[in-house]
Backbone as a chain_set.jsonl record, in Angstrom:
{"seq": "MKIEEAIVYVMVKRNGGMTTDQIADAINRHGLHLRKDGQPVTSKQVYATICHFPEMFTKEAGRIMLMI", "coords": {"N": [[130.722, 106.314, 134.418], [131.357, 109.688, 135.074], [132.276, 112.283, 132.736], [134.286, 114.054, 133.636], [135.445, 112.554, 135.654], [136.448, 110.445, 134.15], [138.374, 111.812, 132.65], [140.182, 112.587, 134.657], [140.971, 110.02, 135.53], [142.277, 108.986, 133.237], [144.36, 110.842, 133.0], [145.771, 110.517, 135.383], [146.719, 107.929, 135.071], [148.409, 108.347, 132.912], [150.202, 110.195, 133.878], [151.158, 112.806, 133.256], [151.072, 115.755, 131.117], [148.507, 116.073, 128.619], [147.037, 116.285, 125.331], [143.778, 117.463, 124.275], [142.795, 115.816, 122.28], [144.261, 113.442, 122.692], [143.323, 112.736, 125.233], [140.552, 112.337, 124.757], [140.725, 110.207, 122.935], [141.859, 108.184, 124.574], [139.849, 107.884, 126.523], [137.73, 106.935, 124.938], [138.894, 104.602, 123.874], [139.195, 102.995, 126.128], [136.618, 102.83, 126.992], [135.52, 104.49, 129.026], [133.66, 106.507, 129.387], [130.351, 107.011, 128.377], [128.489, 108.662, 126.046], [125.195, 110.127, 126.058], [123.948, 109.893, 123.592], [125.26, 107.792, 122.514], [127.496, 108.167, 120.957], [131.075, 108.508, 120.385], [133.301, 110.178, 122.709], [134.294, 113.517, 122.143], [137.089, 115.683, 121.32], [136.379, 118.324, 121.659], [134.341, 118.14, 123.53], [135.804, 117.234, 125.72], [137.462, 119.477, 126.082], [135.542, 121.441, 126.756], [134.64, 120.407, 129.186], [136.961, 120.551, 130.716], [137.303, 123.327, 130.832], [135.122, 123.914, 132.365], [135.809, 123.011, 134.874], [137.949, 124.554, 136.36], [139.316, 124.4, 138.749], [140.297, 121.88, 138.868], [141.736, 121.292, 136.551], [144.383, 122.479, 134.416], [145.575, 124.495, 131.69], [148.378, 124.444, 129.696], [150.768, 125.383, 127.402], [149.446, 124.091, 125.261], [148.748, 121.683, 126.372], [146.885, 119.692, 128.678], [146.706, 119.601, 132.172], [146.596, 118.064, 135.419], [145.475, 119.618, 138.414], [145.08, 118.669, 140.851]], "CA": [[131.649, 107.273, 134.965], [131.203, 111.029, 134.515], [133.4, 112.61, 131.863], [135.385, 114.644, 134.403], [136.102, 111.436, 136.336], [137.202, 109.72, 133.122], [139.547, 112.62, 132.317], [141.124, 112.441, 135.779], [141.479, 108.643, 135.496], [143.227, 108.887, 132.118], [145.532, 111.676, 133.257], [146.548, 109.911, 136.467], [147.418, 106.781, 134.473], [149.438, 108.859, 131.995], [151.176, 110.888, 134.723], [151.749, 113.924, 132.529], [150.136, 116.529, 130.318], [147.971, 115.456, 127.41], [146.165, 117.137, 124.527], [142.378, 117.035, 124.352], [142.647, 114.674, 121.366], [144.8, 112.256, 123.368], [142.416, 112.388, 126.329], [139.336, 111.777, 124.153], [141.077, 108.895, 122.379], [142.041, 107.233, 125.677], [138.532, 107.64, 127.121], [136.977, 106.09, 124.008], [139.568, 103.305, 123.756], [138.954, 102.2, 127.342], [135.185, 102.821, 127.278], [135.349, 105.056, 130.359], [132.483, 107.387, 129.43], [129.43, 106.8, 127.266], [127.57, 109.78, 125.849], [123.783, 109.739, 126.021], [123.575, 109.528, 122.226], [126.021, 106.608, 122.118], [128.645, 108.54, 120.136], [132.325, 108.636, 121.143], [133.657, 111.47, 123.284], [135.096, 114.326, 121.227], [138.061, 116.565, 121.969], [135.646, 119.53, 122.037], [133.64, 117.821, 124.779], [136.853, 117.212, 126.74], [137.866, 120.864, 126.3], [134.456, 122.111, 127.476], [134.652, 119.897, 130.556], [138.15, 121.104, 131.376], [137.011, 124.737, 131.099], [134.084, 123.949, 133.401], [136.417, 122.627, 136.146], [139.286, 125.17, 136.433], [139.982, 124.021, 139.997], [140.86, 120.541, 138.696], [142.589, 121.189, 135.367], [145.035, 123.686, 133.905], [146.029, 124.396, 130.302], [149.695, 125.055, 129.504], [151.502, 125.011, 126.186], [148.666, 123.156, 124.454], [148.54, 120.439, 127.118], [146.027, 119.745, 129.856], [147.344, 118.96, 133.327], [145.805, 118.021, 136.647], [145.892, 120.503, 139.49], [144.805, 117.991, 142.127]], "C": [[131.38, 108.618, 134.291], [132.443, 111.374, 133.704], [134.567, 113.214, 132.639], [136.148, 113.577, 135.183], [136.959, 110.635, 135.358], [138.471, 110.482, 132.742], [140.603, 112.487, 133.406], [141.76, 111.059, 135.741], [142.562, 108.496, 134.423], [144.508, 109.66, 132.433], [146.387, 111.132, 134.394], [147.336, 108.721, 135.93], [148.577, 107.233, 133.6], [150.567, 109.56, 132.759], [151.911, 111.985, 133.966], [150.701, 114.642, 131.72], [149.733, 115.807, 129.045], [147.167, 116.494, 126.637], [144.728, 116.632, 124.669], [142.115, 115.856, 123.419], [143.134, 113.381, 122.019], [143.871, 111.789, 124.489], [141.151, 111.733, 125.783], [139.593, 110.387, 123.604], [141.198, 107.843, 123.48], [140.701, 106.896, 126.335], [137.724, 106.696, 126.233], [137.571, 104.684, 123.906], [139.254, 102.395, 124.937], [137.478, 102.158, 127.743], [134.84, 103.408, 128.64], [134.111, 105.939, 130.487], [131.646, 107.128, 128.19], [128.49, 107.992, 127.177], [126.144, 109.267, 125.766], [123.342, 109.307, 124.633], [124.375, 108.344, 121.682], [127.246, 106.9, 121.271], [129.9, 108.627, 120.994], [132.533, 110.06, 121.661], [134.535, 112.215, 122.281], [136.085, 115.187, 122.012], [137.394, 117.869, 122.392], [134.894, 119.329, 123.35], [134.632, 117.796, 125.944], [137.258, 118.637, 127.085], [136.803, 121.621, 127.1], [134.42, 121.682, 128.936], [135.821, 120.487, 131.337], [137.938, 122.575, 131.721], [135.992, 124.892, 132.227], [134.643, 123.638, 134.794], [137.828, 123.213, 136.282], [140.035, 124.837, 137.726], [140.646, 122.643, 139.9], [141.908, 120.455, 137.592], [143.206, 122.534, 135.015], [145.503, 123.42, 132.477], [147.348, 125.136, 130.189], [150.338, 124.496, 128.251], [150.768, 123.943, 125.376], [148.386, 121.821, 125.119], [147.655, 120.697, 128.322], [146.734, 118.99, 130.976], [146.415, 119.017, 134.525], [146.365, 119.003, 137.666], [145.681, 119.84, 140.847], [145.789, 116.875, 142.366]], "O": [[131.195, 108.679, 133.076], [133.524, 110.835, 133.943], [135.723, 112.919, 132.334], [137.362, 113.684, 135.355], [138.06, 110.2, 135.698], [139.522, 109.876, 132.536], [141.783, 112.297, 133.111], [142.974, 110.94, 135.905], [143.632, 107.944, 134.682], [145.61, 109.183, 132.161], [147.609, 111.275, 134.367], [148.495, 108.528, 136.296], [149.616, 106.574, 133.555], [151.727, 109.525, 132.348], [153.136, 112.082, 134.028], [149.558, 114.191, 131.641], [150.504, 115.038, 128.471], [146.674, 117.464, 127.214], [144.496, 115.513, 125.126], [141.299, 114.99, 123.734], [142.483, 112.343, 121.906], [143.661, 110.59, 124.67], [140.723, 110.693, 126.285], [138.775, 109.485, 123.784], [140.693, 106.73, 123.331], [140.452, 105.737, 126.667], [137.101, 105.758, 126.731], [136.838, 103.696, 123.858], [139.071, 101.188, 124.777], [137.128, 101.516, 128.733], [133.967, 102.89, 129.335], [133.575, 106.098, 131.584], [132.175, 107.037, 127.082], [127.774, 108.295, 128.132], [125.914, 108.102, 125.439], [122.464, 108.454, 124.497], [124.193, 107.94, 120.534], [127.97, 105.976, 120.899], [129.803, 108.801, 122.209], [131.998, 111.019, 121.105], [135.408, 111.623, 121.647], [135.93, 115.39, 123.216], [137.8, 118.467, 123.389], [134.819, 120.237, 124.178], [134.326, 118.286, 127.031], [137.385, 118.973, 128.262], [137.137, 122.364, 128.023], [134.195, 122.506, 129.822], [135.668, 120.875, 132.495], [138.35, 123.023, 132.791], [136.005, 125.887, 132.953], [134.009, 123.972, 135.795], [138.803, 122.462, 136.317], [141.256, 124.978, 137.788], [141.462, 122.284, 140.749], [142.845, 119.66, 137.67], [142.629, 123.588, 135.281], [145.79, 122.283, 132.101], [147.438, 126.312, 130.539], [150.435, 123.282, 128.072], [151.384, 123.006, 124.867], [147.841, 120.918, 124.485], [147.674, 121.779, 128.909], [147.281, 117.906, 130.775], [145.561, 119.898, 134.631], [147.578, 119.192, 137.764], [146.065, 120.395, 141.877], [145.713, 116.194, 143.388]]}, "num_chains": 1, "name": "protein.A"}
């Protein structure tokens, strides 16, 4: 699963805003995305992905929310 798909999956299950740390933790806990180097997903990677897809995600009060 691509990281943006994993973020959407986690956020739909949570049904509310989450921090990048919470999103990364949930992705790693459920094994939804595997980096090419085999390392766990980081909150910085989640943040970069969210910034890359402004039509899908919004940032408010330190929380990430879905726009779709």
